[in-house]
Short mmCIF file of C-alpha atoms and ligand atoms in Angstrom, two decimals:
data_model
loop_
_atom_site.label_atom_id
_atom_site.label_comp_id
_atom_site.label_asym_id
_atom_site.label_seq_id
_atom_site.Cartn_x
_atom_site.Cartn_y
_atom_site.Cartn_z
CA UNK S 1 -80.16 80.68 17.23
CA UNK S 2 -77.38 79.52 14.78
CA UNK S 3 -78.58 76.32 13.37
CA UNK S 4 -76.29 75.37 10.28
CA UNK S 5 -77.51 74.23 7.03
CA UNK S 6 -76.45 70.87 5.41
CA UNK S 7 -75.69 71.50 1.83
CA UNK S 8 -77.49 69.54 -0.77
CA UNK S 9 -75.91 66.29 -1.90
CA UNK S 10 -76.16 67.41 -5.62
CA UNK S 11 -75.70 70.56 -7.62
CA UNK S 12 -79.11 72.35 -7.44
CA UNK S 13 -79.60 75.86 -8.92
CA UNK S 14 -82.47 78.16 -8.53
CA UNK S 15 -83.50 81.79 -9.19
CA UNK S 16 -87.00 83.08 -9.58
CA UNK S 17 -87.77 83.30 -13.31
CA UNK S 18 -91.02 84.90 -12.54
CA UNK S 19 -92.99 81.87 -13.73
CA UNK S 20 -95.73 82.88 -11.18
CA UNK S 21 -96.02 79.29 -9.97
CA UNK S 22 -95.95 80.25 -6.27
CA UNK S 23 -98.04 83.39 -6.30
CA UNK S 24 -100.81 81.96 -8.72
CA UNK S 25 -101.10 78.47 -7.39
CA UNK S 26 -100.70 78.08 -3.75
CA UNK S 27 -102.75 79.09 -0.74
CA UNK S 28 -100.51 80.97 1.66
CA UNK S 29 -101.39 80.19 5.51
CA UNK S 30 -100.25 82.92 7.80
CA UNK S 31 -98.94 82.71 11.26
CA UNK S 32 -100.61 84.96 13.92
CA UNK S 33 -97.63 87.07 13.91
CA UNK S 34 -97.59 87.46 10.01
CA UNK S 35 -101.32 88.14 10.14
CA UNK S 36 -100.88 90.94 12.62
CA UNK S 37 -97.90 92.28 10.78
CA UNK S 38 -99.64 92.49 7.39
CA UNK S 39 -102.87 93.71 8.94
CA UNK S 40 -100.86 96.62 10.47
CA UNK S 41 -99.65 97.55 7.05
CA UNK S 42 -103.12 99.05 6.45
CA UNK S 43 -103.98 97.50 3.03
CA UNK S 44 -107.31 98.79 1.83
CA UNK S 45 -109.50 96.25 -0.17
CA UNK S 46 -110.78 98.97 -2.64
CA UNK S 47 -107.89 101.32 -2.86
CA UNK S 48 -105.00 98.65 -2.98
CA UNK S 49 -106.40 95.25 -3.88
CA UNK S 50 -108.98 95.70 -6.59
CA UNK S 51 -111.82 95.26 -4.26
CA UNK S 52 -110.57 92.05 -2.54
CA UNK S 53 -110.21 91.62 1.12
CA UNK S 54 -106.53 90.87 1.96
CA UNK S 55 -107.22 87.82 4.26
CA UNK S 56 -109.48 84.77 4.16
CA UNK S 57 -110.34 83.01 7.56
CA UNK S 58 -109.16 79.49 7.52
CA UNK S 59 -112.57 78.19 8.85
CA UNK S 60 -113.49 75.37 11.14
CA UNK S 61 -111.65 73.25 12.33
CA UNK S 62 -108.56 75.13 11.25
CA UNK S 63 -107.86 78.50 12.70
CA UNK S 64 -106.13 81.64 11.50
CA UNK S 65 -105.94 83.24 8.08
CA UNK S 66 -104.86 82.61 4.52
CA UNK S 67 -103.91 85.32 2.06
CA UNK S 68 -106.92 85.82 -0.01
CA UNK S 69 -106.96 84.88 -3.68
CA UNK S 70 -108.76 86.15 -6.77
CA UNK S 71 -111.06 83.92 -8.83
CA UNK S 72 -108.11 82.74 -11.06
CA UNK S 73 -106.42 81.47 -7.99
CA UNK S 74 -103.75 84.20 -7.82
CA UNK S 75 -102.85 85.99 -4.57
CA UNK S 76 -104.54 89.34 -4.02
CA UNK S 77 -101.13 90.92 -3.35
CA UNK S 78 -99.78 89.95 -6.84
CA UNK S 79 -99.74 93.06 -8.94
CA UNK S 80 -100.53 93.42 -12.60
CA UNK S 81 -96.78 93.42 -13.57
CA UNK S 82 -96.36 90.12 -11.73
CA UNK S 83 -94.72 91.75 -8.65
CA UNK S 84 -95.62 91.32 -5.01
CA UNK S 85 -97.31 94.51 -3.59
CA UNK S 86 -96.04 93.68 0.04
CA UNK S 87 -92.54 93.49 -1.33
CA UNK S 88 -92.86 96.65 -3.37
CA UNK S 89 -94.31 98.76 -0.69
CA UNK S 90 -92.83 97.36 2.45
CA UNK S 91 -89.74 95.34 1.38
CA UNK S 92 -88.84 91.72 0.88
CA UNK S 93 -88.53 90.82 4.64
CA UNK S 94 -92.14 91.80 5.31
CA UNK S 95 -93.54 89.05 3.13
CA UNK S 96 -94.84 85.84 4.82
CA UNK S 97 -92.04 83.43 5.43
CA UNK S 98 -93.70 80.74 3.23
CA UNK S 99 -93.38 83.21 0.19
CA UNK S 100 -89.74 83.99 0.98
CA UNK S 101 -88.78 80.30 1.24
CA UNK S 102 -90.41 78.92 -1.83
CA UNK S 103 -89.31 76.69 -3.52
CA UNK S 104 -86.87 75.78 -0.66
CA UNK S 105 -88.03 73.67 2.28
CA UNK S 106 -86.02 73.42 5.56
CA UNK S 107 -86.35 70.25 7.54
CA UNK S 108 -84.93 69.38 10.88
CA UNK S 109 -82.40 66.59 10.50
CA UNK S 110 -80.05 65.86 13.45
CA UNK S 111 -78.33 69.08 14.48
CA UNK S 112 -78.85 70.79 11.14
CA UNK S 113 -81.35 72.06 8.73
CA UNK S 114 -81.60 69.88 5.79
CA UNK S 115 -82.52 71.71 2.53
CA UNK S 116 -85.00 70.51 0.11
CA UNK S 117 -86.52 72.01 -3.07
CA UNK S 118 -89.95 71.93 -4.48
CA UNK S 119 -89.61 70.79 -8.26
CA UNK S 120 -93.07 72.04 -8.66
CA UNK S 121 -91.23 75.30 -9.41
CA UNK S 122 -90.46 75.14 -13.01
CA UNK S 123 -87.07 77.00 -12.45
CA UNK S 124 -86.06 74.55 -9.68
CA UNK S 125 -86.95 71.50 -11.98
CA UNK S 126 -84.91 72.92 -14.86
CA UNK S 127 -82.06 73.80 -12.48
CA UNK S 128 -82.00 77.44 -13.57
CA UNK S 129 -80.25 80.21 -11.58
CA UNK S 130 -77.73 80.57 -8.78
CA UNK S 131 -76.35 77.51 -7.02
CA UNK S 132 -77.41 76.69 -3.52
CA UNK S 133 -74.27 78.16 -1.76
CA UNK S 134 -75.33 81.58 -3.06
CA UNK S 135 -78.73 81.30 -1.18
CA UNK S 136 -76.98 80.04 2.03
CA UNK S 137 -77.05 83.54 3.87
CA UNK S 138 -80.76 83.93 3.07
CA UNK S 139 -81.69 80.41 3.96
CA UNK S 140 -79.79 80.58 7.35
CA UNK S 141 -81.73 83.64 8.28
CA UNK S 142 -85.00 82.03 7.21
CA UNK S 143 -83.87 78.88 9.22
CA UNK S 144 -83.70 81.13 12.24
CA UNK S 145 -87.08 82.61 11.68
CA UNK S 146 -88.60 79.08 11.07
CA UNK S 147 -87.01 77.75 14.34
CA UNK S 148 -88.50 80.64 16.25
CA UNK S 149 -91.86 80.12 14.59
CA UNK S 150 -91.88 76.47 15.22
CA UNK S 151 -90.42 76.80 18.72
CA UNK S 152 -87.42 74.58 17.69
CA UNK S 153 -84.33 74.47 19.93
CA UNK S 154 -81.41 72.32 19.91
CA UNK S 155 -82.07 69.44 22.50
CA UNK S 156 -79.32 68.30 25.14
CA UNK S 157 -78.45 65.44 22.60
CA UNK S 158 -77.55 68.25 20.10
CA UNK S 159 -80.52 67.49 17.76
CA UNK S 160 -83.45 69.65 16.87
CA UNK S 161 -86.10 67.06 16.94
CA UNK S 162 -86.43 63.33 17.71
CA UNK S 163 -85.49 61.29 14.64
CA UNK S 164 -88.42 59.98 12.66
CA UNK S 165 -89.57 56.45 13.49
CA UNK S 166 -88.70 53.64 11.07
CA UNK S 167 -92.12 52.15 11.41
CA UNK S 168 -94.76 51.77 14.12
CA UNK S 169 -92.45 49.75 16.32
CA UNK S 170 -88.95 51.14 15.80
CA UNK S 171 -87.04 54.32 16.14
CA UNK S 172 -83.27 54.43 15.89
CA UNK S 173 -80.85 57.22 17.07
CA UNK S 174 -79.97 59.98 14.70
CA UNK S 175 -76.40 58.90 13.88
CA UNK S 176 -77.80 55.41 12.81
CA UNK S 177 -80.69 57.00 10.90
CA UNK S 178 -78.42 59.38 9.00
CA UNK S 179 -76.03 56.47 8.26
CA UNK S 180 -79.04 54.64 6.67
CA UNK S 181 -79.92 57.65 4.64
CA UNK S 182 -76.47 58.08 3.33
CA UNK S 183 -76.49 54.30 2.41
CA UNK S 184 -79.83 54.57 0.47
CA UNK S 185 -78.53 57.90 -1.05
CA UNK S 186 -75.38 56.07 -2.36
CA UNK S 187 -77.61 53.35 -3.89
CA UNK S 188 -79.78 55.80 -5.66
CA UNK S 189 -76.85 57.74 -6.99
CA UNK S 190 -74.76 54.60 -8.21
CA UNK S 191 -74.62 55.13 -11.94
CA UNK S 192 -73.27 51.65 -12.43
CA UNK S 193 -77.11 50.78 -12.54
CA UNK S 194 -79.85 52.53 -14.37
CA UNK S 195 -82.04 54.75 -12.04
CA UNK S 196 -84.93 52.30 -12.31
CA UNK S 197 -82.81 49.42 -11.19
CA UNK S 198 -81.42 51.49 -8.26
CA UNK S 199 -84.95 52.03 -7.20
CA UNK S 200 -85.86 48.38 -7.36
CA UNK S 201 -82.82 47.53 -5.34
CA UNK S 202 -83.71 50.09 -2.81
CA UNK S 203 -87.10 48.61 -2.53
CA UNK S 204 -85.71 45.12 -2.12
CA UNK S 205 -83.41 46.37 0.54
CA UNK S 206 -86.24 48.26 2.26
CA UNK S 207 -88.18 45.05 2.37
CA UNK S 208 -85.34 43.10 3.91
CA UNK S 209 -84.66 45.90 6.52
CA UNK S 210 -88.24 46.46 7.33
CA UNK S 211 -88.29 42.90 8.58
CA UNK S 212 -85.25 43.52 10.70
CA UNK S 213 -85.22 44.99 14.26
CA UNK S 214 -82.60 47.71 13.55
CA UNK S 215 -83.35 49.17 17.04
CA UNK S 216 -82.21 45.87 18.61
CA UNK S 217 -78.93 45.47 16.78
CA UNK S 218 -75.68 45.43 18.81
CA UNK S 219 -73.59 48.65 18.67
CA UNK S 220 -71.66 49.03 15.38
CA UNK S 221 -73.59 46.15 13.72
CA UNK S 222 -75.61 48.47 11.32
CA UNK S 223 -72.81 48.79 8.82
CA UNK S 224 -72.38 44.97 8.39
CA UNK S 225 -76.12 44.51 8.26
CA UNK S 226 -76.56 46.99 5.56
CA UNK S 227 -73.74 45.54 3.53
CA UNK S 228 -75.08 41.89 3.81
CA UNK S 229 -78.64 42.94 3.02
CA UNK S 230 -77.60 45.33 0.13
CA UNK S 231 -75.84 42.30 -1.46
CA UNK S 232 -78.93 40.19 -1.12
CA UNK S 233 -80.97 43.11 -2.62
CA UNK S 234 -78.62 43.15 -5.52
CA UNK S 235 -79.34 39.53 -6.21
CA UNK S 236 -83.10 39.97 -5.70
CA UNK S 237 -83.35 42.75 -8.42
CA UNK S 238 -83.03 41.37 -11.90
CA UNK S 239 -80.60 43.54 -14.03
CA UNK S 240 -82.94 43.58 -16.94
CA UNK S 241 -86.33 45.12 -16.44
CA UNK S 242 -87.77 42.79 -18.98
CA UNK S 243 -87.03 39.92 -16.47
CA UNK S 244 -89.31 41.52 -13.87
CA UNK S 245 -92.84 40.15 -13.86
CA UNK S 246 -95.49 42.55 -15.24
CA UNK S 247 -97.74 44.38 -12.93
CA UNK S 248 -101.17 42.67 -12.02
CA UNK S 249 -104.59 44.13 -12.65
CA UNK S 250 -104.69 45.22 -9.05
CA UNK S 251 -101.33 46.97 -9.25
CA UNK S 252 -102.24 48.73 -12.29
CA UNK S 253 -105.62 49.83 -10.82
CA UNK S 254 -104.03 51.22 -7.69
CA UNK S 255 -101.32 52.93 -9.84
CA UNK S 256 -103.96 54.67 -12.11
CA UNK S 257 -105.76 55.92 -9.02
CA UNK S 258 -102.56 57.42 -7.83
CA UNK S 259 -101.87 58.91 -11.19
CA UNK S 260 -105.21 60.56 -11.35
CA UNK S 261 -104.49 62.16 -7.85
CA UNK S 262 -100.76 63.06 -8.72
CA UNK S 263 -101.72 64.56 -12.13
CA UNK S 264 -104.49 66.68 -10.73
CA UNK S 265 -104.21 70.55 -10.56
CA UNK S 266 -107.25 72.28 -9.04
CA UNK S 267 -105.92 75.84 -8.67
CA UNK S 268 -104.04 78.51 -10.74
CA UNK S 269 -103.38 79.04 -14.35
CA UNK S 270 -102.61 75.33 -15.01
CA UNK S 271 -105.86 74.16 -13.53
CA UNK S 272 -107.14 71.21 -15.36
CA UNK S 273 -110.55 69.43 -15.33
CA UNK S 274 -111.35 71.09 -11.94
CA UNK S 275 -112.16 74.31 -13.93
CA UNK S 276 -115.17 72.49 -15.39
CA UNK S 277 -116.48 71.57 -11.84
CA UNK S 278 -116.71 68.76 -9.55
CA UNK S 279 -118.65 66.47 -11.74
CA UNK S 280 -115.83 66.74 -14.47
CA UNK S 281 -113.26 65.92 -11.86
CA UNK S 282 -115.09 62.81 -10.60
CA UNK S 283 -115.68 61.68 -14.19
CA UNK S 284 -111.89 62.23 -14.80
CA UNK S 285 -111.14 59.94 -11.79
CA UNK S 286 -113.57 57.27 -13.00
CA UNK S 287 -111.91 57.32 -16.51
CA UNK S 288 -108.55 56.92 -14.86
CA UNK S 289 -110.01 53.81 -13.00
CA UNK S 290 -111.10 52.43 -16.38
CA UNK S 291 -107.73 53.09 -17.93
CA UNK S 292 -108.80 53.18 -21.69
CA UNK S 293 -109.25 56.02 -24.19
CA UNK S 294 -108.01 59.60 -23.75
CA UNK S 295 -106.13 60.47 -20.56
CA UNK S 296 -108.38 63.05 -18.81
CA UNK S 297 -106.42 66.37 -18.50
CA UNK S 298 -106.41 66.82 -14.79
CA UNK S 299 -103.69 69.23 -15.33
CA UNK S 300 -103.56 71.83 -18.13
CA UNK S 301 -99.87 70.84 -18.95
CA UNK S 302 -100.72 67.28 -19.73
CA UNK S 303 -100.58 66.72 -23.38
CA UNK S 304 -103.50 65.14 -25.40
CA UNK S 305 -102.77 61.33 -25.21
CA UNK S 306 -104.38 58.04 -24.55
CA UNK S 307 -103.91 55.47 -21.87
CA UNK S 308 -102.92 53.03 -24.73
CA UNK S 309 -100.11 55.21 -25.78
CA UNK S 310 -98.97 55.40 -22.16
CA UNK S 311 -98.46 51.65 -22.23
CA UNK S 312 -96.37 51.89 -25.32
CA UNK S 313 -92.58 51.32 -24.45
CA UNK S 314 -90.43 54.50 -25.16
CA UNK S 315 -87.18 52.78 -24.32
CA UNK S 316 -84.83 53.36 -21.33
CA UNK S 317 -84.36 56.88 -20.15
CA UNK S 318 -81.32 58.64 -21.68
CA UNK S 319 -78.51 59.94 -19.40
CA UNK S 320 -79.74 63.49 -19.32
CA UNK S 321 -83.37 62.62 -18.19
CA UNK S 322 -81.76 60.16 -15.69
CA UNK S 323 -79.67 63.07 -14.25
CA UNK S 324 -82.81 65.27 -13.90
CA UNK S 325 -84.61 62.41 -11.87
CA UNK S 326 -81.37 61.42 -9.89
CA UNK S 327 -81.07 65.06 -8.88
CA UNK S 328 -84.68 65.06 -7.67
CA UNK S 329 -84.31 61.76 -5.55
CA UNK S 330 -81.07 62.73 -4.17
CA UNK S 331 -82.59 65.89 -2.75
CA UNK S 332 -85.76 64.28 -1.50
CA UNK S 333 -83.84 61.48 0.23
CA UNK S 334 -80.90 63.63 1.52
CA UNK S 335 -83.16 66.11 3.06
CA UNK S 336 -85.49 63.54 4.47
CA UNK S 337 -88.44 65.12 2.85
CA UNK S 338 -89.89 61.60 2.37
CA UNK S 339 -90.82 60.99 6.04
CA UNK S 340 -91.32 62.51 9.46
CA UNK S 341 -92.27 66.36 9.39
CA UNK S 342 -91.39 66.49 5.66
CA UNK S 343 -94.14 64.08 4.77
CA UNK S 344 -97.18 63.93 7.01
CA UNK S 345 -95.29 62.28 9.77
CA UNK S 346 -94.82 58.96 7.83
CA UNK S 347 -92.42 56.32 9.06
CA UNK S 348 -89.03 56.08 7.35
CA UNK S 349 -89.96 52.85 5.33
CA UNK S 350 -93.40 53.90 4.55
CA UNK S 351 -92.35 57.38 3.40
CA UNK S 352 -89.52 55.85 1.19
CA UNK S 353 -92.00 53.53 -0.47
CA UNK S 354 -94.36 56.58 -1.03
CA UNK S 355 -91.44 58.41 -2.69
CA UNK S 356 -90.76 55.26 -4.84
CA UNK S 357 -94.36 55.49 -6.11
CA UNK S 358 -93.34 58.70 -7.77
CA UNK S 359 -90.91 56.87 -10.16
CA UNK S 360 -93.40 54.80 -12.17
CA UNK S 361 -95.61 57.98 -12.02
CA UNK S 362 -92.88 60.20 -13.49
CA UNK S 363 -92.10 57.44 -16.06
CA UNK S 364 -95.77 57.25 -16.99
CA UNK S 365 -96.05 61.10 -17.46
CA UNK S 366 -92.77 61.20 -19.44
CA UNK S 367 -94.23 58.77 -21.97
CA UNK S 368 -97.11 61.21 -22.56
CA UNK S 369 -94.84 63.95 -23.65
CA UNK S 370 -94.17 62.32 -26.88
CA UNK S 371 -92.99 65.42 -28.78
CA UNK S 372 -90.43 66.63 -26.21
CA UNK S 373 -86.90 65.23 -25.46
CA UNK S 374 -86.77 62.92 -22.62
CA UNK S 375 -84.89 65.54 -20.50
CA UNK S 376 -87.58 68.18 -21.15
CA UNK S 377 -90.26 65.55 -20.60
CA UNK S 378 -88.79 64.71 -17.28
CA UNK S 379 -88.61 68.40 -16.05
CA UNK S 380 -92.27 68.84 -17.08
CA UNK S 381 -93.31 65.64 -15.36
CA UNK S 382 -91.54 66.75 -12.10
CA UNK S 383 -93.32 70.08 -12.06
CA UNK S 384 -96.60 68.16 -12.09
CA UNK S 385 -95.76 65.23 -9.73
CA UNK S 386 -93.77 67.11 -7.23
CA UNK S 387 -96.60 69.54 -6.86
CA UNK S 388 -98.21 66.95 -4.67
CA UNK S 389 -95.40 64.90 -2.94
CA UNK S 390 -95.25 65.72 0.74
CA UNK S 391 -97.82 68.46 0.29
CA UNK S 392 -101.17 67.08 -0.85
CA UNK S 393 -102.94 65.88 2.29
CA UNK S 394 -104.96 63.47 0.28
CA UNK S 395 -101.75 61.41 -0.04
CA UNK S 396 -101.84 60.96 3.67
CA UNK S 397 -105.26 59.53 3.92
CA UNK S 398 -105.66 55.89 4.95
CA UNK S 399 -106.92 54.80 1.46
CA UNK S 400 -103.93 56.13 -0.35
CA UNK S 401 -101.54 54.87 2.42
CA UNK S 402 -103.14 51.42 2.19
CA UNK S 403 -102.90 51.56 -1.61
CA UNK S 404 -99.14 52.52 -1.54
CA UNK S 405 -98.32 49.90 1.19
CA UNK S 406 -100.17 47.30 -1.05
CA UNK S 407 -98.08 48.18 -4.08
CA UNK S 408 -94.84 47.98 -2.04
CA UNK S 409 -95.79 44.71 -0.04
CA UNK S 410 -96.87 42.75 -3.03
CA UNK S 411 -93.95 43.69 -5.09
CA UNK S 412 -96.08 45.70 -7.53
CA UNK S 413 -94.00 48.75 -7.21
CA UNK S 414 -90.92 47.17 -8.47
CA UNK S 415 -93.04 45.68 -11.36
CA UNK S 416 -94.43 49.19 -12.24
CA UNK S 417 -90.95 50.76 -12.23
CA UNK S 418 -89.69 48.03 -14.46
CA UNK S 419 -92.67 48.19 -16.67
CA UNK S 420 -92.76 52.00 -17.34
CA UNK S 421 -88.99 52.00 -17.77
CA UNK S 422 -89.09 49.80 -21.07
S1 SF4 U 1 -97.73 87.76 -0.71
FE1 SF4 U 1 -96.54 88.33 -2.50
S2 SF4 U 1 -94.93 86.76 -2.77
FE2 SF4 U 1 -96.63 85.94 -1.34
S3 SF4 U 1 -98.05 84.80 -2.79
FE3 SF4 U 1 -98.81 86.96 -2.46
S4 SF4 U 1 -97.92 88.12 -4.31
FE4 SF4 U 1 -96.76 86.15 -3.99
#
């Protein structure tokens, strides 16, 4: 089935730089077909895999199998030279699809696959390697395999899936939804404003649009509605972040709890406090709640710093750091990775607000890297934060969703963005 790919709205490069991120940090869930195929390859635990079984049962209530991992979190098929044994012995095409796709993510959007990238991969965050057009042939082939695996076919209306809903009450047709996406994308890429103000404008617009029944607009009224409400959002969002009210105690508390989750790394070589056991992890979360003293190193890459230092202004982001973050947000919004199947089935507005939460989080982490340039700090912050966005199921629990909604509905999110951009 030939489902075309929509190119990314920005220049994004990638090639595997053998950082080992994917093979040492993630659990790979196998489909039934992949499990059968790998089992038929005849891997012997003692002879081939240093005494480890190749598969791990997923356990109740999930079914199926994961690739087994060693005690350090790395995949049992990862050889001592950092090469995949499946690839070496049976060829690239026989590896699980998730391994071959990383760090790319394909999402159904209208009649095409929309391409996203996981910035948890250091090469993707740093924009190293070949440009996306050079990966198109591979991605198209993987898109076909993914469509088959997910049983996706083009529907009579020409789309692969139903459009994600806007909220609990509303759903609009793909053409209108994609028009909305392009409008938000244009706002986020408008360099007449700083990136932090672009986000505050988007949030103001999302607030206005969230109160509007877009599904009941007369035909062709969406464009005018967006134009009018964007002008209103522009007036609502002060130009100078110093003119935005400071976050309240409640906003700061929810933000720090989100930070403790987003900066956590429980597996792989960059494992942080989790390597000292669950009590250390719990104590780290409590220290985040208090927000004083040293920042718990939930992730090994987090530098030594204190909460007080993270509150010290570091000045606005320079152009190069803004470009790194702009590339990130353009890809996440353009690919629809913030809502629907790309993000735990969240509605459009809720997903957009959840994505906006990553902006103050990134600014906060960037402040911790005091010895790095802002650009380098932005790249490092992205590898930490994007490890979770759209993938950590804890972010989809009702507690976290309520927390993010509280930040957005009370205006705390815009305050936090302005605060950490100073
Ligand atoms: S199967 Fe190969 S590519 Fe996939 S995680 Fe294991 S070592 Fe890495």
